mmCIF file of C-alpha atoms in Angstrom:
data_model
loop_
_atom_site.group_PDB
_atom_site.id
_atom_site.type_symbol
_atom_site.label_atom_id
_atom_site.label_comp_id
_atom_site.label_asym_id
_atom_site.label_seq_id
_atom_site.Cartn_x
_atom_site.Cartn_y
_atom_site.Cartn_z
ATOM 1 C CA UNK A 1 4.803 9.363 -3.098
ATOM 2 C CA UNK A 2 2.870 8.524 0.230
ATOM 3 C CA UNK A 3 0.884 5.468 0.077
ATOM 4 C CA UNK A 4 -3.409 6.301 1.336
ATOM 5 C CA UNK A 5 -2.683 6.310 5.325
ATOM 6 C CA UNK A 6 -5.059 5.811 8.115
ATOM 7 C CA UNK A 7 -5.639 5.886 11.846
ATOM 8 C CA UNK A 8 -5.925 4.775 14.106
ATOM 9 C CA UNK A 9 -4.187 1.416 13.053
ATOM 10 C CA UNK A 10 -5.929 -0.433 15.923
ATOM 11 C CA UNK A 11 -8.815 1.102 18.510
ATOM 12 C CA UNK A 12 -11.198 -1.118 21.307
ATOM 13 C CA UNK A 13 -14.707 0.743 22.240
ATOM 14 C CA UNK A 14 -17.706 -0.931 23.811
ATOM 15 C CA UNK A 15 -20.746 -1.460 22.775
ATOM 16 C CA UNK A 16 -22.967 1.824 22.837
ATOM 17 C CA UNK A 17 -20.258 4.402 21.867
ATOM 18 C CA UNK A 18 -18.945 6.314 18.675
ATOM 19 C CA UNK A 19 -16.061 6.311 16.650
ATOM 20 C CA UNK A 20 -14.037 8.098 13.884
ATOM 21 C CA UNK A 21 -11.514 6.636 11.497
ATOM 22 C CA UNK A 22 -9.929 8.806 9.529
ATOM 23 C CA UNK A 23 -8.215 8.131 6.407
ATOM 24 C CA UNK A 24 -5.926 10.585 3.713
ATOM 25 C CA UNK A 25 -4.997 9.556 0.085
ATOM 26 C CA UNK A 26 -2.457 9.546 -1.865
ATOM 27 C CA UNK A 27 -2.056 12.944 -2.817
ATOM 28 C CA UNK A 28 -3.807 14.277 -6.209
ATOM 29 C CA UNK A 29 -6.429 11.315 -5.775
ATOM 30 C CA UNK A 30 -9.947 12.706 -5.438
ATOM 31 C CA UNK A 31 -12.145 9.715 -4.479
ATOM 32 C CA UNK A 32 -11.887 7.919 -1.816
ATOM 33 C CA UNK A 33 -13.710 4.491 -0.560
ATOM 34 C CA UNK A 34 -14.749 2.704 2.649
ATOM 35 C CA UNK A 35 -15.152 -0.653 2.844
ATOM 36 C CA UNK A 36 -16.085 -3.051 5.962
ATOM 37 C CA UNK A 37 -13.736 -6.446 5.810
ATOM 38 C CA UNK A 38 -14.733 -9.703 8.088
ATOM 39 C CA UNK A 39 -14.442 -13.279 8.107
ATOM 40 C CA UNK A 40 -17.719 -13.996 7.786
ATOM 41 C CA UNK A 41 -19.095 -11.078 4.876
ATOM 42 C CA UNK A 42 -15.886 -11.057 3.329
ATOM 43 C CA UNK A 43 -15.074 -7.348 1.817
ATOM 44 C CA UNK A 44 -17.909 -4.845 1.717
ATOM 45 C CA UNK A 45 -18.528 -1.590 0.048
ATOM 46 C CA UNK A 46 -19.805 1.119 2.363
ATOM 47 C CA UNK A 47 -19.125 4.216 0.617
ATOM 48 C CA UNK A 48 -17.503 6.668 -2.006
ATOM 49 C CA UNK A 49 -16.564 10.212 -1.756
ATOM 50 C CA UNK A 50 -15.437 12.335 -4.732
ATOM 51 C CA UNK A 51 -14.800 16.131 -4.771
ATOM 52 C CA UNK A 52 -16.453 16.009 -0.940
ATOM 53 C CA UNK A 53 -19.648 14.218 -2.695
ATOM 54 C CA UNK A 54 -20.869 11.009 -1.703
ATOM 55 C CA UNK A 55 -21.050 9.257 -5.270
ATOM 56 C CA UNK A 56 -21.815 5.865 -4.097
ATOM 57 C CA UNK A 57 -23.544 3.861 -1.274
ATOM 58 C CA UNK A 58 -23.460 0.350 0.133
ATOM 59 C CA UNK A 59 -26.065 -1.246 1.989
ATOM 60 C CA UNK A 60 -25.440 -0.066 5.322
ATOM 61 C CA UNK A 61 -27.431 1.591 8.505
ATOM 62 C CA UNK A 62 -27.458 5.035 9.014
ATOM 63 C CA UNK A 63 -25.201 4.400 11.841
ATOM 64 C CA UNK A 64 -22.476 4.598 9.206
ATOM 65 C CA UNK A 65 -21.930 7.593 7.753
ATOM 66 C CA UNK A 66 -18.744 9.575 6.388
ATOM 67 C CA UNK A 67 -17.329 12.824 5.067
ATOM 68 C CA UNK A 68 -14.542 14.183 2.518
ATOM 69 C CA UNK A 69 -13.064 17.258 3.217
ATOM 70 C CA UNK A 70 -11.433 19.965 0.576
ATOM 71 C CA UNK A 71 -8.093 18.419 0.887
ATOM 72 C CA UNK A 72 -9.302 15.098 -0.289
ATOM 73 C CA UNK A 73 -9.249 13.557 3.482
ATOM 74 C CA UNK A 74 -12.239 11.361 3.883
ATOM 75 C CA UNK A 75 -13.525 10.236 7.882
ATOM 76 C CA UNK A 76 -15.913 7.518 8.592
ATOM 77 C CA UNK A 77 -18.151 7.782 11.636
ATOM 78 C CA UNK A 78 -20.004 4.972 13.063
ATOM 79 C CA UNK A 79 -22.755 5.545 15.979
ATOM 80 C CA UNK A 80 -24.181 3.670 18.561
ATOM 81 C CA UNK A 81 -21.953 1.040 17.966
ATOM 82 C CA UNK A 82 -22.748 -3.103 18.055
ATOM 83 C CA UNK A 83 -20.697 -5.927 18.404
ATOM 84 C CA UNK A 84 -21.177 -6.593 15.170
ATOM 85 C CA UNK A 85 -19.241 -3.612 13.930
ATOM 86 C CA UNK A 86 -15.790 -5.297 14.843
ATOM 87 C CA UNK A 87 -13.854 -5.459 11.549
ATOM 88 C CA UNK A 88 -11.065 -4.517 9.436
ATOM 89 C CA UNK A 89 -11.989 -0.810 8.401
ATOM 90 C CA UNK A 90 -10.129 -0.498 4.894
ATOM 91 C CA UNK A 91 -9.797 3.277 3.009
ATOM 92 C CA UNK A 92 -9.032 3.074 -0.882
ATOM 93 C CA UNK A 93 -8.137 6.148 -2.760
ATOM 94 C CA UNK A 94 -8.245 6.818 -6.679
ATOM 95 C CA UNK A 95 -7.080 9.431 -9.264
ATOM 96 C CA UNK A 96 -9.816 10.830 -10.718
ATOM 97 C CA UNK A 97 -13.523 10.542 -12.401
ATOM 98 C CA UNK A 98 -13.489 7.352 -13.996
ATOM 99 C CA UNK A 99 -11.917 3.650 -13.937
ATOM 100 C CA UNK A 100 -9.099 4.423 -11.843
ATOM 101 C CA UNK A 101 -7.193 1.151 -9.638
ATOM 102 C CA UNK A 102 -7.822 1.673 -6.301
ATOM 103 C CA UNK A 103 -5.372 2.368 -3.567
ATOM 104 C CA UNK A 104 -5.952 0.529 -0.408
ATOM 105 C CA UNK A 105 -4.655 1.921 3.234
ATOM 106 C CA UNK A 106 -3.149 -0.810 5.636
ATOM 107 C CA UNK A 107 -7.026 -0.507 7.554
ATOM 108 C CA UNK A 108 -8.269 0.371 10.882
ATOM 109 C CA UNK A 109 -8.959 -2.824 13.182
ATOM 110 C CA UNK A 110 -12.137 -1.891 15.417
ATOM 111 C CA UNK A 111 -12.965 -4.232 18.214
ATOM 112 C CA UNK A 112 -16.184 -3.318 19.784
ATOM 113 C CA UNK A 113 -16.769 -4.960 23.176
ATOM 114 C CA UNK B 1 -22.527 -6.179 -11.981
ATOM 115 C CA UNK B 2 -24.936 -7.821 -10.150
ATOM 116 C CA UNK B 3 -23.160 -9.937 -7.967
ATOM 117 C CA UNK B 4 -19.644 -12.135 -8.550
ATOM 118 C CA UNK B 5 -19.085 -15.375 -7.181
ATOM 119 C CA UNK B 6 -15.615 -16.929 -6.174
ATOM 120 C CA UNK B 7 -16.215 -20.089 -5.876
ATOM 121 C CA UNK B 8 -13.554 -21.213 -3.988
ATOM 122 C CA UNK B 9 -13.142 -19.905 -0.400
ATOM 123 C CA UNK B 10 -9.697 -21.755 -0.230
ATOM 124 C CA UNK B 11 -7.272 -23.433 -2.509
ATOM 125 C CA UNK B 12 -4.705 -25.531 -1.096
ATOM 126 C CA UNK B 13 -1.682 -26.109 -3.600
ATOM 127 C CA UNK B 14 2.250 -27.616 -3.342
ATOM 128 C CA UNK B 15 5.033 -24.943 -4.416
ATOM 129 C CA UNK B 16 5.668 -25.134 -7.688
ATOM 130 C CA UNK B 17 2.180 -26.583 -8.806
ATOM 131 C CA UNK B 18 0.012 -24.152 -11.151
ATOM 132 C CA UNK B 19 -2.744 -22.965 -9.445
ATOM 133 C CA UNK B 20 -5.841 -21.351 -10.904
ATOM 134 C CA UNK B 21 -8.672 -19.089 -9.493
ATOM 135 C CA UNK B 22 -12.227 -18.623 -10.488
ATOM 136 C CA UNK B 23 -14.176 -15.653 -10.404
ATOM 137 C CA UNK B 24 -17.144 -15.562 -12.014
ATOM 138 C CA UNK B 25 -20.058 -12.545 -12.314
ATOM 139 C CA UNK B 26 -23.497 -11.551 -13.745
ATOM 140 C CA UNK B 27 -24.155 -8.607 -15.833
ATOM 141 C CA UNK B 28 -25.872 -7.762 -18.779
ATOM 142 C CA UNK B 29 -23.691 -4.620 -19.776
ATOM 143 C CA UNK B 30 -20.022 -3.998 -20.241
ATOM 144 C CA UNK B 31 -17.666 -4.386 -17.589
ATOM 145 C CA UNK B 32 -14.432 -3.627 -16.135
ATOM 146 C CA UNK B 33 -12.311 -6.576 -14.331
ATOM 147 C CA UNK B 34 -9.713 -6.886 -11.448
ATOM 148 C CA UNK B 35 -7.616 -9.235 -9.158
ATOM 149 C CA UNK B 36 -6.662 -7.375 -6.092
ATOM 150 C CA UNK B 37 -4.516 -9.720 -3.825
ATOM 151 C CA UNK B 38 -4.082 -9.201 -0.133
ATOM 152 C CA UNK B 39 -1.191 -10.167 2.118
ATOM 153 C CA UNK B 40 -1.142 -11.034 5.374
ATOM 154 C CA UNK B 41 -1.972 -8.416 7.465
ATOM 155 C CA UNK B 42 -1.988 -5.480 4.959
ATOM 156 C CA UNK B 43 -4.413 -3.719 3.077
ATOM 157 C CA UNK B 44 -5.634 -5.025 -0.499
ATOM 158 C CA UNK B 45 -3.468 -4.173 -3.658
ATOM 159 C CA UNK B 46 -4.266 -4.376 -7.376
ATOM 160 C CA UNK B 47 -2.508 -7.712 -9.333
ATOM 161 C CA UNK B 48 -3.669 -7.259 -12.678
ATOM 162 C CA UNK B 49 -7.097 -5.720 -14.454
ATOM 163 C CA UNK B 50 -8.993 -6.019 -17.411
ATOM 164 C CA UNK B 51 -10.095 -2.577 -18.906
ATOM 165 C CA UNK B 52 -10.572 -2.842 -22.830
ATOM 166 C CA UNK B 53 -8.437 -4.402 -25.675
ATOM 167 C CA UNK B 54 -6.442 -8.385 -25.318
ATOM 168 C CA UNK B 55 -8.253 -10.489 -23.006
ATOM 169 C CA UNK B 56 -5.455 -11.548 -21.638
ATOM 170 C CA UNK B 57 -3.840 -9.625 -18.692
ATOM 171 C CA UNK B 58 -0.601 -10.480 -17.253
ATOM 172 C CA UNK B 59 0.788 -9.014 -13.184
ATOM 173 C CA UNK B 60 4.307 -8.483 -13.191
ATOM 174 C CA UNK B 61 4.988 -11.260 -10.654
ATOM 175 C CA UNK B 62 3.613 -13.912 -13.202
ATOM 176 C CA UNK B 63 -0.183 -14.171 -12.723
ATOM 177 C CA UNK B 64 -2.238 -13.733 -15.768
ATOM 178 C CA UNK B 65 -6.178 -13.514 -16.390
ATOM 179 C CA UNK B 66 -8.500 -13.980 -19.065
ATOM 180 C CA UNK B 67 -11.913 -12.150 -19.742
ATOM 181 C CA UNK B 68 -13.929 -14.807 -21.543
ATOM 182 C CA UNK B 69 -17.312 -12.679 -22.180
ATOM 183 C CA UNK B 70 -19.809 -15.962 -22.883
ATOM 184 C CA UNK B 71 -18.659 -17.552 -19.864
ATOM 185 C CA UNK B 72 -18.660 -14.388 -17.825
ATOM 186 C CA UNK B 73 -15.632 -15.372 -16.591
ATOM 187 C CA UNK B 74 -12.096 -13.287 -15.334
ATOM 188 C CA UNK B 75 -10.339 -16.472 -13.784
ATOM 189 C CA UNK B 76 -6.308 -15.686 -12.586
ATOM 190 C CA UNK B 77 -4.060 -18.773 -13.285
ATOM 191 C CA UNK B 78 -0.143 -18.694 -12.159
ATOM 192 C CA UNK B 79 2.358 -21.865 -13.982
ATOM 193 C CA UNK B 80 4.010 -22.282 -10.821
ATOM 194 C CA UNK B 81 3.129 -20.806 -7.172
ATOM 195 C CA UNK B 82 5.744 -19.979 -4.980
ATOM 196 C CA UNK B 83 5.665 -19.456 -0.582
ATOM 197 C CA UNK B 84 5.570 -15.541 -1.114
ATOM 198 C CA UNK B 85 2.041 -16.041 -2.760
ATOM 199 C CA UNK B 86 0.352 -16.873 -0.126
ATOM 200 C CA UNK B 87 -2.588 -14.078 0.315
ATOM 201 C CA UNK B 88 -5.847 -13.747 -0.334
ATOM 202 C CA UNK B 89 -7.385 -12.785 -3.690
ATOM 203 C CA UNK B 90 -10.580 -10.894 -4.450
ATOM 204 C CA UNK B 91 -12.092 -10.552 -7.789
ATOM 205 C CA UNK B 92 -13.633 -7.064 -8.690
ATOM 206 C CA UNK B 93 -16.071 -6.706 -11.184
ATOM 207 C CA UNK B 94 -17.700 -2.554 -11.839
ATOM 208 C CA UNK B 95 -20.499 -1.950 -14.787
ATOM 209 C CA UNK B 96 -20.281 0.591 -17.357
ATOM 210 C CA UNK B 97 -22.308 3.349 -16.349
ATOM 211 C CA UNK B 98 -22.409 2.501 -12.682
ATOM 212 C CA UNK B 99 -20.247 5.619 -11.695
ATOM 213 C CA UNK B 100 -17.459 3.099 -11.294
ATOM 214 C CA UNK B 101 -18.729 1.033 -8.558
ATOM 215 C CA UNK B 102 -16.568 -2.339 -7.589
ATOM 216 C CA UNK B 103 -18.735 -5.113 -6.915
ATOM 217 C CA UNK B 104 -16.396 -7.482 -4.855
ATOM 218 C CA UNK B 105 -16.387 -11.264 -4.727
ATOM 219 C CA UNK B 106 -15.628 -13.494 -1.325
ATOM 220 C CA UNK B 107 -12.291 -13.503 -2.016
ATOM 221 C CA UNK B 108 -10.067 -17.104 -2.003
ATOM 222 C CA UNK B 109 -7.418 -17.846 0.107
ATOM 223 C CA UNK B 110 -4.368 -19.344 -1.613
ATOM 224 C CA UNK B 111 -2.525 -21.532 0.761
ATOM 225 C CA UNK B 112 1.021 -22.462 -0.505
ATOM 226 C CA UNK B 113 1.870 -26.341 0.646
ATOM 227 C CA UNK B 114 5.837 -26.718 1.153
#
């Protein structure tokens, strides 16, 4: 079975532009996470998607925002984007509705410039 | 969960030596429990998780954690450490009722010492 994939693996914008990271699950999984990882914050939740839902939210600007499609494939958009935004972009994916061990994609590393 | 605390943003320890890991967390309602482990350069993987039943959880590569409820504790302990477990854990913590939300700790970085 294929592991929760994502791309781009790497990607440099600048300060002011968009991008969209794009992430698909292991196949039958129906939720699927975004989280934010840096040295400084550590590992941090920005969102969950289930059946094309968002189910959960983290504390994050509206610049973030995401989608799931009917396949299960999740994106994550983020606008205008800050220097602050470089980071290790990490997708997790999970069976079903309830307490389910997350799968984790290898990440997308943004460096905003 | 209302927050979870690793306390230790590195632990230094030779091969061979047992090592523990503390993760600690606040909540006033049931919870679930994990110990994902990350290794250089690749994404985050489950090691072991508490969901119901023994308190004590074992991985298959010879960590093991206990779920002590009065000290709100899920702490992951290993005999003897070898090179290859060098990584970075993160304890997970998500309430009952919280549509399955994973609070995350800092995560620790186990450094292996030849």
């Amino acid at each position: 079975k294929a592991g929760v994939t994502q791309t781009p693996r790497y990607l440099i914008k600048t300060r002011g532009q968009q991008v969209t990271l794009s992430c698909s699950p292991i196949s039958g999984h129906r939720s699927v996470s975004w989280y934010q990882q840096t040295p400084g914050q550590g590992l941090q939740f920005l969102f969950e998607y289930f059946s094309e839902t968002q189910r959960n939210k983290g504390n994050f600007p509206g610049r973030f925002s995401g989608r799931q499609f009917s396949n299960s494939r999740s994106e994550m958009n983020v606008s205008t984007l800050e220097l602050g935004d470089s980071a290790l972009y990490l997708c997790a994916s999970s069976k079903a509705d309830g307490i389910e061990t997350q799968y984790f994609g290898p990440g997308t590393r943004l460096l905003v410039l | 969960a209302q927050s979870v605390t690793q306390l230790d943003s590195q632990v230094p320890v030779f091969e061979e030596a047992p090592v523990e890991l503390r993760c600690n967390y606040s909540s006033s309602v049931s919870v679930y429990l994990f110990w994902y482990v990350q290794y250089p350069n690749q994404g985050l993987q489950l090691l072991l998780k508490y969901l119901s039943g023994s308190t004590l959880v074992e991985s298959i590569n010879g960590f093991e954690a206990e779920f002590n409820k009065s000290q709100t504790s899920f702490h992951l302990r290993k005999p003897s450490v070898h090179i290859s477990d060098t990584a970075e854990y993160f304890c997970a913590v998500s309430e009952q009722g919280s549509n399955y939300q994973l609070i995350w700790g800092a995560g620790t970085k186990l450094i292996i010492k030849p």
